[in-house]
PDB file of C-alpha atoms and ligand atoms in Angstrom:
ATOM      1  CA  UNK A   1     -33.711 -61.989 -41.573  1.00  0.00           C
ATOM      2  CA  UNK A   2     -34.619 -58.325 -41.174  1.00  0.00           C
ATOM      3  CA  UNK A   3     -31.749 -56.004 -40.377  1.00  0.00           C
ATOM      4  CA  UNK A   4     -30.486 -54.626 -38.092  1.00  0.00           C
ATOM      5  CA  UNK A   5     -30.641 -57.756 -35.922  1.00  0.00           C
ATOM      6  CA  UNK A   6     -29.523 -58.093 -32.314  1.00  0.00           C
ATOM      7  CA  UNK A   7     -28.738 -61.380 -30.639  1.00  0.00           C
ATOM      8  CA  UNK A   8     -26.884 -63.007 -27.742  1.00  0.00           C
ATOM      9  CA  UNK A   9     -24.655 -66.000 -28.512  1.00  0.00           C
ATOM     10  CA  UNK A  10     -23.093 -68.206 -25.822  1.00  0.00           C
ATOM     11  CA  UNK A  11     -19.797 -69.057 -27.536  1.00  0.00           C
ATOM     12  CA  UNK A  12     -18.626 -71.348 -24.715  1.00  0.00           C
ATOM     13  CA  UNK A  13     -19.040 -71.617 -20.945  1.00  0.00           C
ATOM     14  CA  UNK A  14     -17.150 -68.325 -20.421  1.00  0.00           C
ATOM     15  CA  UNK A  15     -17.504 -66.272 -23.571  1.00  0.00           C
ATOM     16  CA  UNK A  16     -20.704 -64.526 -24.634  1.00  0.00           C
ATOM     17  CA  UNK A  17     -21.127 -62.499 -27.812  1.00  0.00           C
ATOM     18  CA  UNK A  18     -23.631 -59.671 -27.937  1.00  0.00           C
ATOM     19  CA  UNK A  19     -24.131 -59.141 -31.660  1.00  0.00           C
ATOM     20  CA  UNK A  20     -25.553 -56.218 -33.658  1.00  0.00           C
ATOM     21  CA  UNK A  21     -25.758 -57.173 -37.313  1.00  0.00           C
ATOM     22  CA  UNK A  22     -26.370 -54.514 -39.974  1.00  0.00           C
ATOM     23  CA  UNK A  23     -26.282 -54.743 -43.744  1.00  0.00           C
ATOM     24  CA  UNK A  24     -22.569 -54.028 -44.087  1.00  0.00           C
ATOM     25  CA  UNK A  25     -21.380 -54.161 -40.520  1.00  0.00           C
ATOM     26  CA  UNK A  26     -21.398 -56.581 -37.667  1.00  0.00           C
ATOM     27  CA  UNK A  27     -20.549 -55.364 -34.166  1.00  0.00           C
ATOM     28  CA  UNK A  28     -19.776 -57.853 -31.425  1.00  0.00           C
ATOM     29  CA  UNK A  29     -19.371 -56.972 -27.767  1.00  0.00           C
ATOM     30  CA  UNK A  30     -17.498 -59.926 -26.274  1.00  0.00           C
ATOM     31  CA  UNK A  31     -17.642 -60.753 -22.568  1.00  0.00           C
ATOM     32  CA  UNK A  32     -15.267 -63.365 -21.107  1.00  0.00           C
ATOM     33  CA  UNK A  33     -16.504 -64.274 -17.648  1.00  0.00           C
ATOM     34  CA  UNK A  34     -13.281 -66.127 -16.724  1.00  0.00           C
ATOM     35  CA  UNK A  35     -11.485 -62.741 -16.628  1.00  0.00           C
ATOM     36  CA  UNK A  36     -14.193 -60.672 -14.925  1.00  0.00           C
ATOM     37  CA  UNK A  37     -13.161 -59.224 -11.549  1.00  0.00           C
ATOM     38  CA  UNK A  38     -16.704 -57.946 -10.855  1.00  0.00           C
ATOM     39  CA  UNK A  39     -15.382 -54.435 -10.351  1.00  0.00           C
ATOM     40  CA  UNK A  40     -18.553 -52.680 -11.527  1.00  0.00           C
ATOM     41  CA  UNK A  41     -16.849 -50.067 -13.711  1.00  0.00           C
ATOM     42  CA  UNK A  42     -18.662 -51.189 -16.873  1.00  0.00           C
ATOM     43  CA  UNK A  43     -22.035 -50.545 -15.237  1.00  0.00           C
ATOM     44  CA  UNK A  44     -20.999 -47.030 -14.182  1.00  0.00           C
ATOM     45  CA  UNK A  45     -19.417 -46.037 -17.477  1.00  0.00           C
ATOM     46  CA  UNK A  46     -22.157 -47.235 -19.835  1.00  0.00           C
ATOM     47  CA  UNK A  47     -23.744 -44.070 -21.251  1.00  0.00           C
ATOM     48  CA  UNK A  48     -27.140 -45.597 -21.965  1.00  0.00           C
ATOM     49  CA  UNK A  49     -29.489 -43.898 -19.571  1.00  0.00           C
ATOM     50  CA  UNK A  50     -33.166 -43.186 -19.946  1.00  0.00           C
ATOM     51  CA  UNK A  51     -33.387 -40.397 -17.396  1.00  0.00           C
ATOM     52  CA  UNK A  52     -30.690 -38.657 -15.398  1.00  0.00           C
ATOM     53  CA  UNK A  53     -32.991 -38.143 -12.439  1.00  0.00           C
ATOM     54  CA  UNK A  54     -34.816 -41.429 -12.088  1.00  0.00           C
ATOM     55  CA  UNK A  55     -32.405 -44.092 -10.807  1.00  0.00           C
ATOM     56  CA  UNK A  56     -30.162 -43.819 -13.868  1.00  0.00           C
ATOM     57  CA  UNK A  57     -27.649 -46.338 -12.622  1.00  0.00           C
ATOM     58  CA  UNK A  58     -30.225 -49.130 -12.943  1.00  0.00           C
ATOM     59  CA  UNK A  59     -30.846 -48.279 -16.548  1.00  0.00           C
ATOM     60  CA  UNK A  60     -27.500 -48.825 -18.181  1.00  0.00           C
ATOM     61  CA  UNK A  61     -27.076 -51.563 -20.782  1.00  0.00           C
ATOM     62  CA  UNK A  62     -24.562 -53.615 -18.771  1.00  0.00           C
ATOM     63  CA  UNK A  63     -24.285 -54.775 -15.168  1.00  0.00           C
ATOM     64  CA  UNK A  64     -24.887 -57.664 -12.820  1.00  0.00           C
ATOM     65  CA  UNK A  65     -28.117 -59.621 -13.429  1.00  0.00           C
ATOM     66  CA  UNK A  66     -29.449 -58.003 -10.240  1.00  0.00           C
ATOM     67  CA  UNK A  67     -28.632 -54.488 -11.468  1.00  0.00           C
ATOM     68  CA  UNK A  68     -30.077 -55.269 -14.873  1.00  0.00           C
ATOM     69  CA  UNK A  69     -33.084 -57.113 -13.467  1.00  0.00           C
ATOM     70  CA  UNK A  70     -32.325 -59.980 -15.832  1.00  0.00           C
ATOM     71  CA  UNK A  71     -32.338 -63.718 -15.106  1.00  0.00           C
ATOM     72  CA  UNK A  72     -28.821 -65.123 -15.584  1.00  0.00           C
ATOM     73  CA  UNK A  73     -26.104 -67.036 -13.756  1.00  0.00           C
ATOM     74  CA  UNK A  74     -23.426 -64.812 -15.375  1.00  0.00           C
ATOM     75  CA  UNK A  75     -21.548 -62.233 -13.320  1.00  0.00           C
ATOM     76  CA  UNK A  76     -22.262 -59.532 -15.913  1.00  0.00           C
ATOM     77  CA  UNK A  77     -24.964 -59.341 -18.586  1.00  0.00           C
ATOM     78  CA  UNK A  78     -25.720 -56.953 -21.466  1.00  0.00           C
ATOM     79  CA  UNK A  79     -29.184 -55.816 -22.488  1.00  0.00           C
ATOM     80  CA  UNK A  80     -29.037 -55.869 -26.299  1.00  0.00           C
ATOM     81  CA  UNK A  81     -32.199 -53.762 -26.513  1.00  0.00           C
ATOM     82  CA  UNK A  82     -30.347 -50.860 -24.851  1.00  0.00           C
ATOM     83  CA  UNK A  83     -26.732 -51.360 -25.958  1.00  0.00           C
ATOM     84  CA  UNK A  84     -25.422 -49.020 -28.677  1.00  0.00           C
ATOM     85  CA  UNK A  85     -22.098 -50.911 -29.076  1.00  0.00           C
ATOM     86  CA  UNK A  86     -20.178 -47.744 -28.225  1.00  0.00           C
ATOM     87  CA  UNK A  87     -17.383 -49.682 -26.490  1.00  0.00           C
ATOM     88  CA  UNK A  88     -17.134 -47.426 -23.386  1.00  0.00           C
ATOM     89  CA  UNK A  89     -17.359 -50.514 -21.160  1.00  0.00           C
ATOM     90  CA  UNK A  90     -14.594 -52.161 -23.193  1.00  0.00           C
ATOM     91  CA  UNK A  91     -12.459 -49.060 -22.893  1.00  0.00           C
ATOM     92  CA  UNK A  92     -12.634 -48.933 -19.087  1.00  0.00           C
ATOM     93  CA  UNK A  93     -12.740 -52.662 -18.204  1.00  0.00           C
ATOM     94  CA  UNK A  94      -9.823 -53.239 -15.776  1.00  0.00           C
ATOM     95  CA  UNK A  95      -9.903 -57.018 -16.319  1.00  0.00           C
ATOM     96  CA  UNK A  96      -9.595 -57.024 -20.139  1.00  0.00           C
ATOM     97  CA  UNK A  97     -12.850 -58.928 -20.005  1.00  0.00           C
ATOM     98  CA  UNK A  98     -14.774 -56.989 -22.642  1.00  0.00           C
ATOM     99  CA  UNK A  99     -13.800 -56.497 -26.287  1.00  0.00           C
ATOM    100  CA  UNK A 100     -15.546 -54.737 -29.157  1.00  0.00           C
ATOM    101  CA  UNK A 101     -15.200 -56.213 -32.654  1.00  0.00           C
ATOM    102  CA  UNK A 102     -16.368 -54.422 -35.778  1.00  0.00           C
ATOM    103  CA  UNK A 103     -16.363 -56.707 -38.803  1.00  0.00           C
ATOM    104  CA  UNK A 104     -14.055 -59.122 -36.969  1.00  0.00           C
ATOM    105  CA  UNK A 105     -11.525 -56.395 -36.138  1.00  0.00           C
ATOM    106  CA  UNK A 106     -10.899 -55.402 -32.509  1.00  0.00           C
ATOM    107  CA  UNK A 107     -11.651 -51.685 -32.373  1.00  0.00           C
ATOM    108  CA  UNK A 108     -12.486 -48.766 -30.114  1.00  0.00           C
ATOM    109  CA  UNK A 109     -13.939 -46.065 -32.411  1.00  0.00           C
ATOM    110  CA  UNK A 110     -14.421 -43.558 -29.565  1.00  0.00           C
ATOM    111  CA  UNK A 111     -10.682 -43.713 -28.862  1.00  0.00           C
ATOM    112  CA  UNK A 112      -9.854 -43.661 -32.582  1.00  0.00           C
ATOM    113  CA  UNK A 113     -11.822 -40.417 -33.023  1.00  0.00           C
ATOM    114  CA  UNK A 114     -10.305 -39.013 -29.786  1.00  0.00           C
ATOM    115  CA  UNK A 115     -13.598 -38.718 -27.892  1.00  0.00           C
ATOM    116  CA  UNK A 116     -12.011 -40.916 -25.239  1.00  0.00           C
ATOM    117  CA  UNK A 117      -8.320 -40.953 -24.328  1.00  0.00           C
ATOM    118  CA  UNK A 118      -6.127 -44.020 -23.976  1.00  0.00           C
ATOM    119  CA  UNK A 119      -4.883 -44.952 -20.524  1.00  0.00           C
ATOM    120  CA  UNK A 120      -1.217 -45.162 -19.649  1.00  0.00           C
ATOM    121  CA  UNK A 121      -1.545 -48.744 -18.522  1.00  0.00           C
ATOM    122  CA  UNK A 122      -0.149 -50.222 -15.336  1.00  0.00           C
ATOM    123  CA  UNK A 123      -0.875 -53.889 -15.824  1.00  0.00           C
ATOM    124  CA  UNK A 124      -0.553 -56.449 -13.045  1.00  0.00           C
ATOM    125  CA  UNK A 125      -0.764 -60.226 -13.294  1.00  0.00           C
ATOM    126  CA  UNK A 126      -3.124 -61.957 -10.867  1.00  0.00           C
ATOM    127  CA  UNK A 127      -2.455 -65.325  -9.218  1.00  0.00           C
ATOM    128  CA  UNK A 128      -4.705 -67.054 -11.766  1.00  0.00           C
ATOM    129  CA  UNK A 129      -2.646 -65.622 -14.641  1.00  0.00           C
ATOM    130  CA  UNK A 130      -5.296 -63.068 -15.695  1.00  0.00           C
ATOM    131  CA  UNK A 131      -4.305 -59.431 -16.080  1.00  0.00           C
ATOM    132  CA  UNK A 132      -5.752 -56.387 -14.363  1.00  0.00           C
ATOM    133  CA  UNK A 133      -5.061 -52.661 -14.600  1.00  0.00           C
ATOM    134  CA  UNK A 134      -5.899 -49.616 -12.565  1.00  0.00           C
ATOM    135  CA  UNK A 135      -8.108 -47.018 -14.256  1.00  0.00           C
ATOM    136  CA  UNK A 136      -8.670 -44.621 -11.355  1.00  0.00           C
ATOM    137  CA  UNK A 137      -6.490 -43.334  -8.541  1.00  0.00           C
ATOM    138  CA  UNK A 138      -7.548 -42.431  -5.017  1.00  0.00           C
ATOM    139  CA  UNK A 139      -7.815 -44.173  -1.670  1.00  0.00           C
ATOM    140  CA  UNK A 140      -9.847 -46.673   0.312  1.00  0.00           C
ATOM    141  CA  UNK A 141     -10.884 -46.548   3.974  1.00  0.00           C
ATOM    142  CA  UNK A 142     -12.042 -49.694   5.735  1.00  0.00           C
ATOM    143  CA  UNK A 143     -13.651 -49.444   9.192  1.00  0.00           C
ATOM    144  CA  UNK A 144     -14.211 -52.657  11.090  1.00  0.00           C
ATOM    145  CA  UNK A 145     -15.355 -53.671  14.536  1.00  0.00           C
ATOM    146  CA  UNK A 146     -15.595 -57.309  13.527  1.00  0.00           C
ATOM    147  CA  UNK A 147     -13.723 -59.684  15.845  1.00  0.00           C
ATOM    148  CA  UNK A 148     -14.583 -63.007  14.179  1.00  0.00           C
ATOM    149  CA  UNK A 149     -11.531 -64.059  12.153  1.00  0.00           C
ATOM    150  CA  UNK A 150     -13.614 -66.234   9.828  1.00  0.00           C
ATOM    151  CA  UNK A 151     -15.883 -63.340   8.938  1.00  0.00           C
ATOM    152  CA  UNK A 152     -12.879 -61.061   8.400  1.00  0.00           C
ATOM    153  CA  UNK A 153     -11.284 -63.632   6.086  1.00  0.00           C
ATOM    154  CA  UNK A 154     -14.563 -64.122   4.261  1.00  0.00           C
ATOM    155  CA  UNK A 155     -14.720 -60.372   3.702  1.00  0.00           C
ATOM    156  CA  UNK A 156     -11.120 -60.261   2.465  1.00  0.00           C
ATOM    157  CA  UNK A 157     -12.059 -62.929  -0.091  1.00  0.00           C
ATOM    158  CA  UNK A 158     -14.664 -60.587  -1.565  1.00  0.00           C
ATOM    159  CA  UNK A 159     -11.856 -58.774  -3.396  1.00  0.00           C
ATOM    160  CA  UNK A 160     -11.245 -60.386  -6.799  1.00  0.00           C
ATOM    161  CA  UNK A 161      -7.804 -58.893  -7.279  1.00  0.00           C
ATOM    162  CA  UNK A 162      -6.184 -60.032  -4.008  1.00  0.00           C
ATOM    163  CA  UNK A 163      -5.920 -56.561  -2.476  1.00  0.00           C
ATOM    164  CA  UNK A 164      -7.473 -57.448   0.885  1.00  0.00           C
ATOM    165  CA  UNK A 165      -5.873 -59.453   3.690  1.00  0.00           C
ATOM    166  CA  UNK A 166      -6.345 -59.971   7.435  1.00  0.00           C
ATOM    167  CA  UNK A 167      -3.412 -58.966   9.640  1.00  0.00           C
ATOM    168  CA  UNK A 168      -3.523 -58.993  13.445  1.00  0.00           C
ATOM    169  CA  UNK A 169      -7.312 -59.156  13.434  1.00  0.00           C
ATOM    170  CA  UNK A 170      -7.659 -56.222  11.032  1.00  0.00           C
ATOM    171  CA  UNK A 171      -8.537 -55.983   7.359  1.00  0.00           C
ATOM    172  CA  UNK A 172      -5.801 -54.388   5.309  1.00  0.00           C
ATOM    173  CA  UNK A 173      -6.078 -53.101   1.750  1.00  0.00           C
ATOM    174  CA  UNK A 174      -2.912 -53.171  -0.341  1.00  0.00           C
ATOM    175  CA  UNK A 175      -2.909 -49.784  -2.035  1.00  0.00           C
ATOM    176  CA  UNK A 176      -0.709 -51.005  -4.883  1.00  0.00           C
ATOM    177  CA  UNK A 177      -3.072 -53.867  -5.719  1.00  0.00           C
ATOM    178  CA  UNK A 178      -6.412 -52.140  -5.068  1.00  0.00           C
ATOM    179  CA  UNK A 179      -8.131 -50.927  -8.260  1.00  0.00           C
ATOM    180  CA  UNK A 180     -10.620 -48.806  -6.245  1.00  0.00           C
ATOM    181  CA  UNK A 181     -13.584 -50.630  -7.640  1.00  0.00           C
ATOM    182  CA  UNK A 182     -17.159 -50.999  -6.438  1.00  0.00           C
ATOM    183  CA  UNK A 183     -17.002 -54.603  -5.203  1.00  0.00           C
ATOM    184  CA  UNK A 184     -16.010 -54.603  -1.524  1.00  0.00           C
ATOM    185  CA  UNK A 185     -17.993 -51.465  -0.660  1.00  0.00           C
ATOM    186  CA  UNK A 186     -21.070 -53.139  -2.097  1.00  0.00           C
ATOM    187  CA  UNK A 187     -20.249 -56.416  -0.327  1.00  0.00           C
ATOM    188  CA  UNK A 188     -19.816 -54.562   2.981  1.00  0.00           C
ATOM    189  CA  UNK A 189     -23.553 -53.834   2.939  1.00  0.00           C
ATOM    190  CA  UNK A 190     -23.959 -57.489   3.981  1.00  0.00           C
ATOM    191  CA  UNK A 191     -21.458 -57.253   6.886  1.00  0.00           C
ATOM    192  CA  UNK A 192     -22.912 -55.415   9.878  1.00  0.00           C
ATOM    193  CA  UNK A 193     -19.540 -54.621  11.494  1.00  0.00           C
ATOM    194  CA  UNK A 194     -17.587 -53.622   8.399  1.00  0.00           C
ATOM    195  CA  UNK A 195     -17.883 -50.519   6.252  1.00  0.00           C
ATOM    196  CA  UNK A 196     -15.843 -49.344   3.272  1.00  0.00           C
ATOM    197  CA  UNK A 197     -15.424 -45.941   1.678  1.00  0.00           C
ATOM    198  CA  UNK A 198     -13.657 -45.666  -1.659  1.00  0.00           C
ATOM    199  CA  UNK A 199     -12.454 -42.264  -2.831  1.00  0.00           C
ATOM    200  CA  UNK A 200     -11.939 -42.165  -6.593  1.00  0.00           C
ATOM    201  CA  UNK A 201     -10.046 -38.904  -6.956  1.00  0.00           C
ATOM    202  CA  UNK A 202      -9.040 -38.983 -10.592  1.00  0.00           C
ATOM    203  CA  UNK A 203      -8.539 -41.167 -13.613  1.00  0.00           C
ATOM    204  CA  UNK A 204      -5.088 -42.594 -14.133  1.00  0.00           C
ATOM    205  CA  UNK A 205      -2.901 -40.712 -16.591  1.00  0.00           C
ATOM    206  CA  UNK A 206      -4.213 -40.718 -20.116  1.00  0.00           C
ATOM    207  CA  UNK A 207      -2.754 -39.980 -23.523  1.00  0.00           C
ATOM    208  CA  UNK A 208      -4.292 -37.371 -25.824  1.00  0.00           C
ATOM    209  CA  UNK A 209      -6.947 -34.673 -25.518  1.00  0.00           C
ATOM    210  CA  UNK A 210     -10.323 -36.196 -24.737  1.00  0.00           C
ATOM    211  CA  UNK A 211     -13.641 -34.795 -26.064  1.00  0.00           C
ATOM    212  CA  UNK A 212     -16.861 -33.904 -24.252  1.00  0.00           C
ATOM    213  CA  UNK A 213     -17.915 -37.539 -23.756  1.00  0.00           C
ATOM    214  CA  UNK A 214     -14.926 -37.825 -21.432  1.00  0.00           C
ATOM    215  CA  UNK A 215     -16.174 -35.096 -19.056  1.00  0.00           C
ATOM    216  CA  UNK A 216     -19.536 -36.774 -18.631  1.00  0.00           C
ATOM    217  CA  UNK A 217     -17.872 -40.132 -18.046  1.00  0.00           C
ATOM    218  CA  UNK A 218     -15.440 -38.657 -15.521  1.00  0.00           C
ATOM    219  CA  UNK A 219     -18.267 -37.160 -13.486  1.00  0.00           C
ATOM    220  CA  UNK A 220     -20.227 -40.346 -13.601  1.00  0.00           C
ATOM    221  CA  UNK A 221     -17.447 -42.781 -12.680  1.00  0.00           C
ATOM    222  CA  UNK A 222     -15.741 -40.590 -10.096  1.00  0.00           C
ATOM    223  CA  UNK A 223     -19.089 -39.496  -8.652  1.00  0.00           C
ATOM    224  CA  UNK A 224     -17.750 -35.965  -8.221  1.00  0.00           C
ATOM    225  CA  UNK A 225     -21.198 -34.444  -8.212  1.00  0.00           C
ATOM    226  CA  UNK A 226     -22.730 -36.305  -5.312  1.00  0.00           C
ATOM    227  CA  UNK A 227     -25.230 -38.823  -6.567  1.00  0.00           C
ATOM    228  CA  UNK A 228     -23.823 -40.538  -9.639  1.00  0.00           C
ATOM    229  CA  UNK A 229     -25.539 -39.079 -12.660  1.00  0.00           C
ATOM    230  CA  UNK A 230     -26.007 -40.530 -16.082  1.00  0.00           C
ATOM    231  CA  UNK A 231     -25.148 -38.961 -19.371  1.00  0.00           C
ATOM    232  CA  UNK A 232     -28.120 -36.996 -20.695  1.00  0.00           C
ATOM    233  CA  UNK A 233     -30.191 -38.645 -23.377  1.00  0.00           C
ATOM    234  CA  UNK A 234     -29.139 -35.847 -25.775  1.00  0.00           C
ATOM    235  CA  UNK A 235     -25.496 -36.819 -25.341  1.00  0.00           C
ATOM    236  CA  UNK A 236     -26.433 -40.490 -25.536  1.00  0.00           C
ATOM    237  CA  UNK A 237     -28.144 -39.948 -28.897  1.00  0.00           C
ATOM    238  CA  UNK A 238     -25.117 -38.006 -30.113  1.00  0.00           C
ATOM    239  CA  UNK A 239     -22.932 -40.924 -29.079  1.00  0.00           C
ATOM    240  CA  UNK A 240     -25.097 -43.426 -30.955  1.00  0.00           C
ATOM    241  CA  UNK A 241     -25.131 -41.127 -34.005  1.00  0.00           C
ATOM    242  CA  UNK A 242     -21.350 -40.752 -33.793  1.00  0.00           C
ATOM    243  CA  UNK A 243     -20.954 -44.535 -33.746  1.00  0.00           C
ATOM    244  CA  UNK A 244     -23.091 -44.923 -36.847  1.00  0.00           C
ATOM    245  CA  UNK A 245     -21.233 -42.127 -38.623  1.00  0.00           C
ATOM    246  CA  UNK A 246     -17.934 -43.787 -37.772  1.00  0.00           C
ATOM    247  CA  UNK A 247     -19.238 -46.925 -39.397  1.00  0.00           C
ATOM    248  CA  UNK A 248     -20.250 -44.873 -42.428  1.00  0.00           C
ATOM    249  CA  UNK A 249     -23.918 -45.790 -42.202  1.00  0.00           C
ATOM    250  CA  UNK A 250     -27.146 -44.516 -40.755  1.00  0.00           C
ATOM    251  CA  UNK A 251     -29.184 -47.211 -38.981  1.00  0.00           C
ATOM    252  CA  UNK A 252     -32.329 -46.087 -40.792  1.00  0.00           C
ATOM    253  CA  UNK A 253     -30.670 -46.732 -44.170  1.00  0.00           C
ATOM    254  CA  UNK A 254     -29.937 -50.257 -43.169  1.00  0.00           C
ATOM    255  CA  UNK A 255     -33.451 -51.240 -42.203  1.00  0.00           C
ATOM    256  CA  UNK A 256     -35.267 -53.388 -44.709  1.00  0.00           C
TER     257      UNK A 256
HETATM  258  S1  SF4 B 301     -15.594 -53.709 -16.054  1.00  0.00           S
HETATM  259 FE1  SF4 B 301     -14.878 -55.689 -16.851  1.00  0.00          FE
HETATM  260  S2  SF4 B 301     -14.003 -56.767 -15.103  1.00  0.00           S
HETATM  261 FE2  SF4 B 301     -15.257 -55.095 -14.299  1.00  0.00          FE
HETATM  262  S3  SF4 B 301     -17.298 -55.991 -13.910  1.00  0.00           S
HETATM  263 FE3  SF4 B 301     -17.333 -55.119 -15.959  1.00  0.00          FE
HETATM  264  S4  SF4 B 301     -16.768 -56.822 -17.318  1.00  0.00           S
HETATM  265 FE4  SF4 B 301     -16.158 -57.430 -15.237  1.00  0.00          FE
HETATM  266  S1  SF4 B 302     -21.045 -51.082 -25.603  1.00  0.00           S
HETATM  267 FE1  SF4 B 302     -21.647 -49.068 -24.790  1.00  0.00          FE
HETATM  268  S2  SF4 B 302     -23.863 -49.165 -24.643  1.00  0.00           S
HETATM  269 FE2  SF4 B 302     -23.153 -51.272 -24.846  1.00  0.00          FE
HETATM  270  S3  SF4 B 302     -22.955 -52.001 -22.763  1.00  0.00           S
HETATM  271 FE3  SF4 B 302     -20.947 -51.221 -23.369  1.00  0.00          FE
HETATM  272  S4  SF4 B 302     -20.929 -49.094 -22.673  1.00  0.00           S
HETATM  273 FE4  SF4 B 302     -23.065 -49.770 -22.653  1.00  0.00          FE
HETATM  274  S1  SF4 B 303     -10.003 -53.813  -2.023  1.00  0.00           S
HETATM  275 FE1  SF4 B 303      -9.920 -52.458  -3.768  1.00  0.00          FE
HETATM  276  S2  SF4 B 303      -9.830 -53.810  -5.554  1.00  0.00           S
HETATM  277 FE2  SF4 B 303     -10.482 -55.063  -3.817  1.00  0.00          FE
HETATM  278  S3  SF4 B 303     -12.738 -55.017  -3.956  1.00  0.00           S
HETATM  279 FE3  SF4 B 303     -12.114 -53.347  -2.566  1.00  0.00          FE
HETATM  280  S4  SF4 B 303     -11.977 -51.526  -3.876  1.00  0.00           S
HETATM  281 FE4  SF4 B 303     -11.989 -53.337  -5.225  1.00  0.00          FE
END
């Protein structure tokens, strides 16, 4: 087998391994669908972007099959041709759904080298026993002229973390439970009488002094600069280089 080699392994009905095998290192990005709350943060945080001006959000390495234009019945898929196994998606994932393993050890090199800060975690247990945490703070505004109770309840069910309910014919969002994700605002596009606006004001408190990668990620996830922009390819290359340096190897050296 020529190295480096990239492959996708379905470990079981829930768990998928996205593997990058080098001569001395093996990186595995693990996705466990049973924990995924379909929040959409991984798609927004992934730094892999071809162009910052040309629909960058469709060009990340992770997202729904629709966003990735890939055929799959999974909620989230990874494009191994684009992924640089940086772990940013793992770092932000509110559902503890993604993990990055380097030589069988669970790691987050971009946190270890202080490019990204650790969150002060506020973990909540969902009804199904899975855990979820909030990574951003802000507010949500739901406007509805819908009168049909069934449709309102159907909309409330769109939230995977149980933050939406119907009270007295109105949809209510529980601020304590809401993780300010991208799910219900996207779902609302299919409901003609319901609209949602989510304001992601800031990241939750973090520990440490983050590096420049953090600023680009903040802008991208919070959408502070209007249209969500990607990280420039220059920064993306630096990130990939940094990952390889952290592993103590250049990719070129490993090719046979
Ligand atoms: S960030 Fe995690 S929980 Fe959210 S959609 Fe991605 S994999 Fe699922
Ligand atoms: S590991 Fe990095 S490059 Fe790969 S999907 Fe996650 S954020 Fe994107
Ligand atoms: S109510 Fe909050 S947590 Fe639930 S889908 Fe909407 S933004 Fe996400």
